[in-house]
Structures are given as structure tokens and as C-alpha cells.
Coordinates of C-alpha atoms in Angstrom, one line a residue:
Chain A
M68 CA 349.3 259.0 112.9
K69 CA 348.1 258.8 109.3
A70 CA 348.6 260.9 106.2
G71 CA 345.9 263.6 105.8
M72 CA 345.6 264.1 109.5
K73 CA 345.9 267.5 111.1
L74 CA 347.7 268.1 114.4
K75 CA 348.0 271.1 116.6
S76 CA 350.8 272.4 118.8
A77 CA 349.9 272.2 122.5
V78 CA 352.0 275.3 123.2
C79 CA 351.7 277.7 120.3
D80 CA 349.5 278.4 117.2
T81 CA 351.2 275.9 114.9
E82 CA 349.0 273.5 113.0
V83 CA 350.4 270.9 110.6
L84 CA 349.0 268.5 108.1
L85 CA 350.7 265.1 108.0
V86 CA 351.8 264.5 104.4
K87 CA 353.7 261.4 105.1
A88 CA 353.2 259.5 108.3
P89 CA 355.7 257.3 110.1
Q90 CA 354.9 253.9 111.6
A91 CA 355.3 255.1 115.1
G92 CA 356.9 258.0 117.1
T93 CA 356.0 261.3 118.6
L94 CA 355.7 264.5 116.7
S95 CA 356.2 267.5 118.9
C96 CA 356.1 271.3 118.6
G97 CA 357.7 273.7 121.0
G98 CA 358.8 270.7 123.0
A99 CA 355.4 269.3 123.7
P100 CA 353.6 266.4 121.8
M101 CA 351.2 267.7 119.1
V102 CA 347.5 267.0 119.7
A103 CA 344.3 266.7 117.7
E104 CA 342.5 269.2 119.9
R105 CA 344.3 271.9 121.9
G106 CA 343.4 272.6 125.5
E107 CA 345.0 275.3 127.6
K108 CA 348.3 276.3 126.0
G109 CA 351.4 275.2 127.9
D110 CA 354.9 276.9 127.8
I111 CA 357.2 276.6 124.8
D112 CA 360.5 274.8 125.5
P113 CA 363.2 277.4 124.6
A114 CA 365.1 274.6 122.9
F115 CA 362.3 274.3 120.4
A116 CA 361.3 278.0 119.8
E117 CA 362.5 278.9 116.3
G118 CA 359.0 279.0 115.0
T119 CA 357.2 277.4 112.0
K120 CA 356.5 279.0 108.7
M121 CA 353.2 279.0 106.8
G122 CA 353.1 276.7 103.8
K123 CA 356.5 275.2 104.4
R124 CA 357.2 271.5 104.6
Y125 CA 359.3 269.8 107.2
T126 CA 360.9 266.4 107.3
D127 CA 363.0 264.2 109.6
A128 CA 366.5 263.2 108.7
A129 CA 365.4 259.7 107.7
G130 CA 362.6 261.0 105.5
T131 CA 360.0 258.8 107.3
L132 CA 357.8 261.8 108.1
E133 CA 356.7 264.9 106.3
V134 CA 354.4 267.7 107.5
L135 CA 353.0 270.8 106.0
C136 CA 352.6 273.9 108.2
I137 CA 349.1 275.1 107.7
K138 CA 349.2 277.6 110.6
P139 CA 352.4 279.2 111.7
G140 CA 353.5 279.5 115.4
A141 CA 356.3 280.3 117.7
G142 CA 357.3 276.7 118.5
S143 CA 359.5 274.5 116.3
L144 CA 358.9 270.9 115.2
A145 CA 360.6 267.7 116.3
F146 CA 360.1 264.0 115.8
D147 CA 361.1 261.8 118.7
G148 CA 363.1 264.7 120.1
A149 CA 365.1 265.5 116.9
A150 CA 364.4 268.8 115.2
L151 CA 362.7 268.6 111.8
Q152 CA 364.4 270.2 108.9
L153 CA 362.8 272.6 106.4
K154 CA 362.3 270.6 103.2
D155 CA 364.3 271.9 100.4
A156 CA 361.7 272.5 97.7
K157 CA 362.8 272.3 94.1
P158 CA 360.3 274.6 92.4
L159 CA 358.6 273.1 89.4
P160 CA 357.6 275.4 86.5
S161 CA 354.0 276.4 86.8
S162 CA 351.9 274.2 84.5
D163 CA 348.4 275.4 85.2
Chain B
M217 CA 341.5 267.4 105.2
D218 CA 339.9 268.7 102.0
I219 CA 340.8 271.2 99.3
S220 CA 339.1 274.1 101.1
L221 CA 342.4 274.1 103.1
L222 CA 344.2 275.6 100.1
L223 CA 342.0 278.7 100.0
K224 CA 341.9 278.9 103.8
M225 CA 345.7 279.0 103.9
A226 CA 345.8 281.8 101.3
A227 CA 343.1 283.7 103.2
D228 CA 345.1 283.3 106.5
A229 CA 348.4 284.2 105.1
A230 CA 347.4 287.0 102.8
P231 CA 343.8 288.1 103.5
D232 CA 344.0 291.4 101.7
R233 CA 345.9 290.3 98.6
V234 CA 343.8 290.1 95.4
G235 CA 343.3 286.5 94.4
L236 CA 340.9 286.9 91.5
T237 CA 340.0 289.4 88.9
C238 CA 336.9 288.8 86.8
D239 CA 334.8 291.2 84.8
G240 CA 336.6 294.1 86.3
R241 CA 336.0 293.1 89.9
N242 CA 338.8 292.2 92.3
W243 CA 338.4 289.5 95.0
T244 CA 340.8 289.3 97.9
Y245 CA 341.6 285.8 99.4
A246 CA 339.6 286.8 102.4
E247 CA 336.6 287.7 100.3
L248 CA 336.8 284.5 98.3
W249 CA 337.0 282.5 101.5
A250 CA 334.1 284.3 103.0
A251 CA 332.0 283.7 99.9
A252 CA 333.0 280.0 99.8
T253 CA 331.8 279.6 103.4
G254 CA 328.5 281.2 102.6
A255 CA 328.1 279.1 99.5
A256 CA 328.7 276.0 101.7
A257 CA 325.9 277.1 104.0
E258 CA 323.5 277.7 101.1
I259 CA 324.5 274.4 99.5
T260 CA 323.9 272.4 102.7
R261 CA 320.6 274.1 103.2
S262 CA 319.4 273.1 99.7
G263 CA 319.6 269.4 100.6
C264 CA 321.1 268.6 97.2
S265 CA 323.5 265.8 96.4
H266 CA 325.8 267.5 93.9
V267 CA 327.0 271.0 93.1
A268 CA 327.0 271.8 89.4
L269 CA 328.2 274.8 87.4
L270 CA 326.6 275.3 84.0
D271 CA 328.3 278.5 83.1
T272 CA 331.5 280.1 81.6
G273 CA 334.4 280.8 83.9
S274 CA 333.7 283.4 86.6
E275 CA 334.2 284.0 90.3
A276 CA 331.3 281.6 90.8
A277 CA 333.7 278.7 89.8
P278 CA 336.2 278.9 92.7
I279 CA 333.4 279.9 95.2
A280 CA 331.3 276.9 94.2
L281 CA 334.4 274.5 94.1
I282 CA 335.5 275.4 97.6
G283 CA 331.9 275.8 98.8
A284 CA 331.1 272.3 97.6
A285 CA 334.2 271.0 99.5
L286 CA 333.1 272.7 102.7
A287 CA 329.6 271.2 102.2
T288 CA 331.2 267.8 101.6
L289 CA 329.5 267.4 98.2
P290 CA 331.1 266.7 94.8
Y291 CA 331.6 269.7 92.5
C292 CA 330.5 268.9 88.9
P293 CA 331.1 271.6 86.4
L294 CA 329.2 270.8 83.2
N295 CA 330.0 271.4 79.6
Y296 CA 327.6 274.1 78.5
R297 CA 328.5 273.4 74.9
L298 CA 326.9 270.0 75.0
A299 CA 323.8 269.4 72.9
D300 CA 320.5 269.5 74.8
A301 CA 319.9 265.7 74.8
D302 CA 323.4 265.0 76.2
L303 CA 323.2 267.7 78.8
A304 CA 319.7 266.5 79.9
A305 CA 321.2 263.0 80.4
L306 CA 323.9 264.4 82.6
L307 CA 321.5 266.5 84.6
L308 CA 319.5 263.3 85.4
R309 CA 322.7 261.6 86.7
I310 CA 323.4 264.3 89.3
E311 CA 319.8 265.0 90.6
P312 CA 319.2 266.6 92.9
A313 CA 321.9 269.2 92.2
F314 CA 322.5 272.7 93.3
I315 CA 323.1 274.3 89.9
I316 CA 324.7 277.6 89.2
G317 CA 324.4 279.3 85.9
D318 CA 322.0 278.9 83.0
V319 CA 318.6 278.8 84.8
A320 CA 316.5 278.8 81.7
R321 CA 318.3 275.9 80.1
V322 CA 317.9 273.7 83.2
Q323 CA 314.2 274.6 83.4
K324 CA 313.9 273.7 79.7
L325 CA 315.8 270.4 79.9
A326 CA 314.7 269.2 83.3
P327 CA 311.3 270.9 83.9
E328 CA 310.1 268.3 86.4
S329 CA 313.4 267.9 88.3
S330 CA 314.2 268.5 91.9
H331 CA 317.3 270.6 91.0
K332 CA 317.8 273.9 92.7
V333 CA 319.0 276.4 90.1
F334 CA 320.6 279.8 90.7
A335 CA 321.7 282.5 88.3
R336 CA 325.4 283.4 88.8
A337 CA 324.8 286.8 90.3
D338 CA 322.1 285.5 92.7
F339 CA 324.4 282.6 93.8
V340 CA 327.3 284.9 94.5
A341 CA 325.2 287.5 96.4
A342 CA 323.6 284.7 98.5
A343 CA 327.0 283.3 99.2
E344 CA 328.4 286.6 100.4
A345 CA 325.3 287.3 102.5
A346 CA 325.6 283.9 104.3
A347 CA 329.4 284.0 104.9
V348 CA 330.8 282.4 108.1
P349 CA 334.5 283.3 107.5
E350 CA 335.6 282.3 111.0
R351 CA 334.9 278.6 110.2
E352 CA 337.7 276.2 109.7
A353 CA 338.7 274.3 106.6
G354 CA 336.7 271.1 106.0
E355 CA 337.5 267.6 107.0
G356 CA 335.8 265.8 104.2
E357 CA 337.8 263.0 102.6
S358 CA 335.4 262.0 99.9
V359 CA 334.9 263.1 96.3
A360 CA 336.0 266.7 95.6
V361 CA 335.2 266.8 91.9
Q362 CA 333.2 264.8 89.4
L363 CA 334.0 265.4 85.8
F364 CA 332.1 263.8 82.9
T365 CA 334.5 262.6 80.3
S366 CA 333.5 263.3 76.7
G367 CA 331.8 260.1 75.6
T368 CA 331.6 259.4 71.8
T369 CA 328.7 257.0 71.5
A370 CA 328.2 255.5 75.0
A371 CA 327.3 257.6 78.0
P372 CA 330.1 259.8 79.3
K373 CA 332.0 258.3 82.3
A374 CA 332.0 260.2 85.5
A375 CA 335.6 260.6 86.6
I376 CA 336.0 261.3 90.2
L377 CA 338.8 263.1 92.0
R378 CA 339.1 262.8 95.7
H379 CA 340.3 265.6 98.0
A380 CA 343.5 263.6 98.6
N381 CA 344.2 263.3 94.9
L382 CA 343.9 267.0 94.2
A383 CA 345.6 268.1 97.4
S384 CA 348.5 265.7 96.8
Y385 CA 348.9 267.2 93.3
I386 CA 349.0 270.8 94.6
F387 CA 351.3 270.0 97.5
G388 CA 353.6 268.1 95.1
A389 CA 353.7 270.6 92.3
V390 CA 353.2 274.0 93.8
E391 CA 355.1 275.9 96.6
F392 CA 352.8 277.8 98.9
G393 CA 353.0 281.5 98.3
A394 CA 355.6 281.1 95.6
A395 CA 354.2 284.0 93.4
E396 CA 355.4 287.6 93.5
E397 CA 352.9 290.2 94.5
D398 CA 352.4 291.4 90.9
D399 CA 352.1 288.0 89.3
A400 CA 348.9 287.4 87.5
A401 CA 347.8 284.2 85.7
L402 CA 345.5 284.6 82.8
M403 CA 343.0 281.6 82.8
S404 CA 341.0 281.0 79.7
V405 CA 340.3 277.3 79.8
P406 CA 336.7 276.3 80.4
P407 CA 335.7 275.6 84.0
Y408 CA 334.5 272.0 83.2
H409 CA 338.0 271.0 82.1
I410 CA 340.5 269.5 84.6
A411 CA 343.0 272.3 83.7
G412 CA 340.4 274.8 84.7
I413 CA 340.1 273.3 88.2
A414 CA 343.8 272.6 88.7
G415 CA 344.5 276.2 87.6
L416 CA 342.2 277.6 90.2
L417 CA 343.7 275.5 93.0
S418 CA 347.4 275.9 92.1
N419 CA 347.2 279.6 91.6
I420 CA 345.3 280.2 94.8
Y421 CA 347.9 278.1 96.6
A422 CA 350.8 279.9 95.0
L423 CA 349.1 283.2 95.9
R424 CA 349.1 284.2 92.3
R425 CA 346.3 286.5 91.2
I426 CA 344.0 284.8 88.7
V427 CA 342.7 286.8 85.9
L428 CA 339.7 285.0 84.4
L429 CA 338.7 285.3 80.8
P430 CA 335.2 283.8 80.8
A431 CA 335.3 282.5 77.2
F432 CA 338.4 282.3 75.0
D433 CA 338.7 284.6 72.1
P434 CA 342.2 285.6 70.8
K435 CA 341.6 289.3 70.6
A436 CA 340.0 289.4 74.1
W437 CA 342.9 287.3 75.4
I438 CA 345.5 289.6 74.1
E439 CA 343.7 292.7 75.4
L440 CA 343.1 291.3 78.8
A441 CA 346.7 290.0 79.1
A442 CA 348.0 293.5 78.3
K443 CA 345.4 295.4 80.5
E444 CA 346.0 293.2 83.6
K445 CA 349.8 292.8 82.9
A446 CA 349.4 289.0 83.0
T447 CA 352.7 287.2 83.8
N448 CA 351.5 283.6 83.4
A449 CA 349.1 281.9 81.1
L450 CA 347.8 278.4 80.3
V451 CA 346.7 277.7 76.7
V452 CA 345.9 274.7 74.6
P453 CA 347.7 274.6 71.2
T454 CA 344.8 275.8 69.2
M455 CA 344.5 278.9 71.4
L456 CA 348.2 279.6 71.0
S457 CA 347.8 279.3 67.3
R458 CA 344.9 281.7 67.2
I459 CA 346.7 284.2 69.4
I460 CA 349.8 284.1 67.2
E461 CA 347.6 284.5 64.1
T462 CA 345.9 287.5 65.7
L463 CA 349.1 289.2 66.7
G464 CA 350.2 289.1 63.1
D465 CA 353.5 290.8 62.6
G466 CA 353.1 292.4 66.1
S467 CA 353.4 296.0 64.9
D468 CA 350.2 297.3 66.3
A469 CA 349.6 294.6 68.9
P470 CA 349.1 295.6 72.6
D471 CA 352.2 295.3 74.9
L472 CA 352.5 291.7 76.1
S473 CA 356.0 292.2 77.6
S474 CA 354.6 291.3 81.1
L475 CA 354.2 287.7 80.0
R476 CA 356.9 285.6 81.5
S477 CA 355.5 282.1 81.4
I478 CA 353.2 280.3 79.0
A479 CA 352.1 276.8 79.8
Y480 CA 350.4 274.7 77.2
G481 CA 348.9 271.2 77.1
G482 CA 345.7 269.4 76.2
G483 CA 346.6 268.4 72.7
R484 CA 349.4 267.8 70.2
M485 CA 351.5 270.9 69.8
P486 CA 352.8 271.2 66.2
L487 CA 356.5 271.7 66.1
E488 CA 356.2 274.7 63.7
L489 CA 353.8 276.4 66.2
I490 CA 356.0 276.1 69.3
T491 CA 359.0 277.2 67.3
R492 CA 357.2 280.3 66.1
A493 CA 356.0 281.0 69.7
L494 CA 359.6 280.7 71.0
E495 CA 360.7 283.2 68.4
L496 CA 357.7 285.6 69.0
F497 CA 358.1 285.5 72.8
P498 CA 361.9 285.2 73.3
H499 CA 361.8 286.3 76.9
C500 CA 358.9 284.0 77.8
N501 CA 359.3 280.7 79.6
F502 CA 357.4 277.9 77.9
T503 CA 356.2 274.8 79.8
N504 CA 354.5 271.8 78.1
A505 CA 352.3 269.9 80.5
Y506 CA 350.8 266.4 80.0
G507 CA 348.1 265.1 82.2
L508 CA 344.6 263.6 82.2
T509 CA 341.4 264.2 84.1
E510 CA 342.0 261.0 86.0
T511 CA 345.4 262.1 87.2
S512 CA 344.4 265.5 88.7
S513 CA 346.1 267.3 85.8
T514 CA 349.8 267.3 85.1
V515 CA 351.9 264.2 85.4
A516 CA 354.8 265.1 83.1
L517 CA 356.2 268.4 82.0
L518 CA 358.8 269.9 79.7
G519 CA 360.2 273.0 81.4
P520 CA 361.5 276.3 80.1
D521 CA 365.2 275.4 80.2
E522 CA 364.5 272.2 78.3
H523 CA 362.5 274.2 75.7
R524 CA 365.4 276.6 75.1
A525 CA 368.0 273.8 75.1
A526 CA 366.0 271.9 72.5
H527 CA 365.3 275.0 70.4
R528 CA 369.0 275.9 70.2
S529 CA 370.5 272.5 69.9
D530 CA 372.1 271.1 66.7
D531 CA 371.7 267.6 68.0
P532 CA 368.6 266.0 66.4
K533 CA 367.9 264.0 69.5
V534 CA 367.9 267.1 71.7
R535 CA 365.9 269.1 69.2
A536 CA 363.3 266.4 69.0
R537 CA 362.5 266.9 72.7
L538 CA 360.6 270.1 71.7
A539 CA 358.0 267.7 70.6
S540 CA 358.1 265.7 73.8
V541 CA 356.0 266.3 77.0
G542 CA 359.2 266.2 79.1
K543 CA 359.7 264.2 82.2
P544 CA 357.4 262.8 84.9
L545 CA 356.8 265.0 88.1
P546 CA 359.0 263.8 91.0
S547 CA 355.9 262.5 92.7
I548 CA 354.8 260.4 89.8
E549 CA 356.0 257.0 88.6
L550 CA 355.6 256.4 84.9
E551 CA 356.2 253.3 82.8
I552 CA 355.7 252.2 79.2
R553 CA 354.3 248.7 79.0
D554 CA 353.3 246.3 76.3
E555 CA 350.0 244.4 76.0
D556 CA 351.1 241.8 78.5
G557 CA 352.0 244.4 81.1
N558 CA 355.8 244.0 80.6
V559 CA 357.8 247.2 81.1
L560 CA 359.4 248.3 77.8
P561 CA 362.9 249.8 77.4
P562 CA 363.6 253.3 76.1
G563 CA 362.7 253.9 72.5
V564 CA 359.9 251.3 72.3
A565 CA 356.3 252.5 72.2
G566 CA 353.6 251.1 74.3
E567 CA 350.9 252.2 76.7
I568 CA 351.7 254.8 79.3
Y569 CA 351.0 253.7 82.9
V570 CA 351.2 256.2 85.9
R571 CA 351.1 255.8 89.6
G572 CA 351.0 258.4 92.4
D573 CA 348.8 259.9 95.1
Q574 CA 347.4 262.4 92.7
V575 CA 346.2 259.6 90.3
S576 CA 342.6 258.7 91.0
G577 CA 341.9 256.5 88.0
E578 CA 338.4 256.2 89.4
Y579 CA 335.0 256.5 87.9
R580 CA 331.7 256.7 89.6
E581 CA 330.9 253.2 88.3
R582 CA 334.3 251.5 88.9
S583 CA 338.0 252.1 89.4
A584 CA 340.3 251.7 86.4
L585 CA 343.4 251.2 88.6
I586 CA 345.0 247.8 88.2
K587 CA 347.3 245.7 90.5
G588 CA 349.8 247.9 92.4
G589 CA 347.7 251.0 92.0
W590 CA 348.8 251.7 88.4
F591 CA 346.6 253.6 86.0
P592 CA 346.6 252.5 82.4
T593 CA 346.2 255.9 80.6
R594 CA 345.2 254.4 77.3
D595 CA 347.7 256.8 75.8
A596 CA 350.5 255.4 73.7
G597 CA 354.0 256.7 73.9
Y598 CA 357.7 256.0 74.5
L599 CA 360.5 257.3 76.6
D600 CA 363.9 258.4 75.1
E601 CA 367.2 257.4 76.7
E602 CA 367.1 260.3 79.1
G603 CA 363.5 259.7 80.2
Y604 CA 361.7 262.3 78.0
L605 CA 358.2 261.2 77.2
F606 CA 356.9 261.3 73.7
L607 CA 353.2 260.7 73.0
S608 CA 352.0 258.7 70.0
G609 CA 348.2 258.8 70.3
R610 CA 345.6 256.7 72.0
A611 CA 346.6 253.1 72.8
D612 CA 343.1 252.0 71.6
D613 CA 343.6 249.5 68.9
V614 CA 341.9 251.4 66.2
I615 CA 340.2 249.3 63.5
V616 CA 340.7 250.7 60.0
R617 CA 337.9 249.5 57.8
G618 CA 338.0 250.8 54.2
G619 CA 339.9 253.9 55.4
E620 CA 337.4 254.6 58.2
N621 CA 338.9 254.6 61.7
I622 CA 336.7 252.7 64.2
S623 CA 337.4 252.7 67.9
P624 CA 336.8 249.2 69.4
G625 CA 335.5 251.0 72.5
E626 CA 332.5 252.4 70.8
I627 CA 331.4 248.9 69.7
E628 CA 332.1 247.3 73.1
D629 CA 330.2 250.0 74.9
V630 CA 327.1 249.3 72.8
L631 CA 327.5 245.5 73.2
L632 CA 327.7 245.8 76.9
T633 CA 324.3 247.4 77.0
H634 CA 322.8 244.0 76.0
P635 CA 321.6 242.2 79.1
A636 CA 322.9 238.8 77.9
I637 CA 326.5 240.0 77.2
A638 CA 328.9 239.8 80.2
D639 CA 332.1 240.9 78.5
C640 CA 333.3 241.6 75.0
A641 CA 336.1 242.8 72.8
A642 CA 336.0 244.2 69.3
V643 CA 339.1 243.9 67.1
G644 CA 340.0 244.3 63.4
V645 CA 340.5 241.1 61.4
P646 CA 341.9 240.9 57.9
S647 CA 339.4 241.4 55.1
A648 CA 340.0 241.2 51.4
E649 CA 337.3 243.7 50.7
W650 CA 337.9 246.3 53.5
G651 CA 341.5 245.7 54.5
E652 CA 340.2 245.2 58.0
A653 CA 336.8 244.2 59.2
V654 CA 335.2 244.3 62.6
A655 CA 335.0 241.1 64.6
V656 CA 333.8 240.7 68.2
V657 CA 334.4 238.1 70.9
I658 CA 331.7 237.9 73.6
A659 CA 331.2 236.1 76.9
L660 CA 327.6 235.5 77.8
K661 CA 325.7 235.8 81.1
G662 CA 322.4 234.7 79.6
E663 CA 321.0 232.9 76.6
H664 CA 322.7 233.6 73.3
P665 CA 320.7 236.5 71.7
G666 CA 321.6 235.3 68.2
E667 CA 323.8 237.0 65.7
H668 CA 321.0 238.8 64.0
E669 CA 320.0 240.6 67.2
I670 CA 323.6 241.6 68.0
K671 CA 324.2 243.0 64.5
T672 CA 320.9 244.9 64.7
L673 CA 321.9 246.4 68.0
I674 CA 325.1 247.7 66.6
R675 CA 323.5 248.9 63.3
D676 CA 320.8 250.8 65.2
R677 CA 323.0 252.4 67.8
L678 CA 326.0 253.1 65.6
R679 CA 326.1 252.6 61.9
S680 CA 326.5 249.8 59.4
S681 CA 330.3 250.0 59.1
R682 CA 330.5 249.1 62.8
V683 CA 328.5 245.9 62.4
P684 CA 330.7 242.9 63.1
E685 CA 331.3 240.4 60.3
R686 CA 332.2 237.8 62.8
I687 CA 330.9 237.0 66.3
L688 CA 332.7 234.5 68.4
V689 CA 331.3 233.3 71.8
V690 CA 333.9 232.3 74.5
E691 CA 333.7 231.3 78.1
T692 CA 335.9 234.2 79.2
L693 CA 338.0 236.8 77.5
P694 CA 341.8 236.7 77.8
Y695 CA 343.3 239.1 80.4
N696 CA 346.8 239.5 81.7
E697 CA 347.6 239.1 85.4
M698 CA 347.4 242.9 85.7
G699 CA 343.7 242.8 84.6
K700 CA 344.2 244.2 81.2
L701 CA 342.4 242.8 78.1
L702 CA 344.8 241.1 75.7
R703 CA 343.6 242.1 72.3
R704 CA 346.3 240.2 70.6
E705 CA 345.0 237.0 72.2
V706 CA 341.5 238.0 71.1
R707 CA 342.7 238.2 67.5
R708 CA 344.4 234.8 67.9
L709 CA 341.2 233.3 69.2
L710 CA 339.4 234.5 66.1
A711 CA 342.1 233.3 63.7
T712 CA 342.2 229.8 65.2
S713 CA 338.5 229.1 65.8

């Protein structure tokens, strides 16, 4: 995985952009590893079915990985099996 | 990933929301996306190497910006205020370009060129006709934007911003869809300025409707702000000054109560002016932004709460912050360094260095980034104890000769045009007659051209006050380990030889 790369959920419509990429590990959505090109959609694991939200950023607890949701879907994101958290965005005042 | 993703996300999330208002026409995000995809098809078909805009601000700017990204070509908005000769030189440097805007001027300045030129309305119509809105955002990773910096005597430098730089700035500074449905940002900065580009991208990503004022005029600005109920605006200090002047005592001015946020930057804001603005718009949030072309816009900002705190405070230190540019963005590292590259403590002025993903520091000809990915901004400044940044002008060691300010850069740029000169530095040396006189130190890569030839070169290209009184030849010029020229050492060489 490398920053700037796009990944798709294998089981829902979710697409993410890797903002910060970890050294190694598996990023999954809806319980299935995310892929570069989606084939036939599999089933969403009910344990990872909270959905992703457009334009939101998600990170792992250690902060080694950060993704931006560029297409929302029904599955939810996890890194090596642990659910990703919605990144708490401190809004900056608009400067442009 | 390229910057077309920003508009694609807006078009996916809110296709029917109005994203742009210009000359009385509204464009939804879906319409802007469709036009950008069509523009990309037309640009690709043209076989050109650059996409240029020679025009005031209009819907053509975002359509061409995103269209160029989708066509994987650099977008180069040109300064239409340039003199003919200067513009002609830039047109040569981007040939063959797909140029949108002033057809007659391009034909006059580059009659034999291979440029493809389109009037604004023709370009927009063609883009809409060729739309392929179902396509995905692009995957280009190269140059998104090429901006020519304003050169004084030497040719302007072509600063380049990669997709990763701009996207990283937007992702770091803007929350997707953060704007309310009735938000509207009044944009009046020229399209060839970095703020004009960053403004398009950040407002699109925030889903904040952009209201374009094609060319700034204080009366038109006030009228458009009132008519479109603008909530946000970006101005440079001189614009704010002219707006305030035009508002007068405010008695018969249009209703500007919709304005909630005014951002300013791009020049020194006089303390009296910002104080007056805070009094005139008591319910408005003011944000001061500091950034450069090479840093994809803002790297530090002074937010609304800090403005109010400084404005109300009795503590002179806190009050002084009204004249600061605030603190660095969370995604930016910023240091003040001396000539040797040592980091300076608070309160001591030096050169401002920045580092971060949004910082390109890159020109078409070379990268200005030094060891560790730091960009020396050439701006001078200092940080106070709490990390507020104060600017104190360009770090260029200006030579003051008989009251005339001379930038070493202009002399160095001319010297470097000589085929025998490999490297050079111009500095001021003490002079009984002039206070300071120009001296140059050169390293050669060929036969010494002789002092007369060097002096003639400077006199012909610049003027007699720039002609060096001393010329010293050295093996190599002194640099620190960070790759920065040590002007102090240059002066020492001159004093001791």
C-alpha cells in the first residue's frame, strides 16, 4: 500500500484514498480485504456493516494508517481486523 | 489520484447543488463535472502540451483546471496584465498550448505558433457538448498547475504544483462538505494567482458555492456580495482598503450583513486597516492567511478568535498578534533559521523554512527544496513565545546603494546568463561614496570574460547603479551543509582578498 492509492471494497460501494499508508497489514471493508479492482461483490460481514461516509477520514488506533472515503458504502472499515475510527477533524477557518 | 477527484466527490455527493455563480449563470456540481470531462476530451484531442487561461475569472477557470487534470496536462493560467513582450515570452515557453481566452492577443503575439486558441464561450460550449460525465476521476500524478512567478529582470520562474501537493493541502485544510447549503464565497482574486486556484478547489471540496467576480472593483464587489448574499470572501489588503473606502460611513451602502467570514492575505495588512475592518464588520470572522505559490497556498493562519482576542486585549504582546500571520497549519512544520541553517529561538528574526506534503518548492528548471525536504521561503520573520509568526520582509540581502534598494537576485540572474559564469553572488560592500556598493563573487566554468565584459553585461541588461565595483573570482562559492549560499562568507571573502 502507498499513499495516494485508491482501494475499493470487495463487498460494497465503498472506495477510499490512502492518505497515510502503513508498512504492512490488511485494510478491509465489510469484512473483506479491499482491492484495486472489484470483481463480483461478495457478502458484507454483519460485524462490519456500519457503513462509510463520503468525505470522512478514518484512522487506526495507532495512527499508522489514514484513509479518505471517496465513495460511501454499506460496509465499515478495519485494519488487520480492528475497526477504524472516524477521524476527529478540528475544522480550520476558511482561508481561501 | 489527481485533483479532479475533488470535483468528482462534490458531483457524486451533491450533484444538483449550485457550485458556481458567474455572470448570472448558476452551475451545479454535476454540470461543472460534465463540462470538465468534456474539456478534457477536447484538450486531449488538441494534442497540446499545456492548458493555458488568458482571461479574467469565469466558469472557464474551474472547467479548464479540472479538465487539464483529467487530460493529464499542466494548467497554466497566465497574467493577462503582462506587457506584450513578457506575455509573448511565456507563450513561447508553453507551446503548443490549448489556450482559453483572448484569441486576438495570442494571434498578435504568437502569429506563427502552434497554439490552439479558443474564446471563452466557444471553449465552454465545446466542453459541454463533449461531456462524458460517467468517467472516473483521473489517476495522473504529475504536474497539476504551473504558475509563472513575477520576475523582475530575469525571466519568470515556472513554479510547479503536483496533484499530491494541492490535494494534500485541501485534505489537510478543508473538511469535505463543511459548508451550509446557503454559504457563498465571493472570489475576486485573479485566476493566475495561487489564491485563485486554491480558492476554487477548497470551496468546491467544502461544497461552498463560489460567486465569481471576474475583475475586482470595490463597487462591483459590494453589490455582488449583497446581491448573492455572500457569506465568505477572500481579499488582499488593498482590496479591503478600497472596499472600506467605498463603503464610506455605510449609511447608503448595500446590506452586507450576510458576510460572516473574510479571509485576507497576499500582502502586509496595515494595523489601522484591520482595526477599522474589525469595527466596521463586528459580526464577521477575520482570518489572515500566509502562504506562497510554492506551498500550494496557506501555510499559517491567524483565526477569528485570535483576531478578537488581540483586538480586545490590553496586553501589548497579545495586541501585537493582530499584525502576525498566526500559527502554522497542523500539517506544516515551520522553522526560523539563520544563514548557517541553525534553528533560531523565539523572538529572533531569520529566514522562514517550511516543510509538508503541500510544499512543492519546485520549479520547472529545478527544485528549491534542500536537505530534509525543507523549503527556504526567502521570507524573513520570527516567532513569538507562543508560536505566532511575524513577517519582516524578504530575506534577500538587499543592497542599499545611495538610497537605492538593489536586490542581489537581479544581478545574479543576469550574471548567470553569461556562458562562462558557473555560479555567482552579489553583495553590498562598504563604500565611502555610496554607503554600500555592489560587489560580485563569481565561479567560472570557462575562460575569464574580463571585468569590462561583465560590467558591460550588467550595464546593458540592468542599469549603471547595478554595475559591480568589485569582481572577485573564486573556485567555489561558500554554501552551508543545507545547500544555502552563505552571503556573510561571501562578504568576508571580499573583505580579506
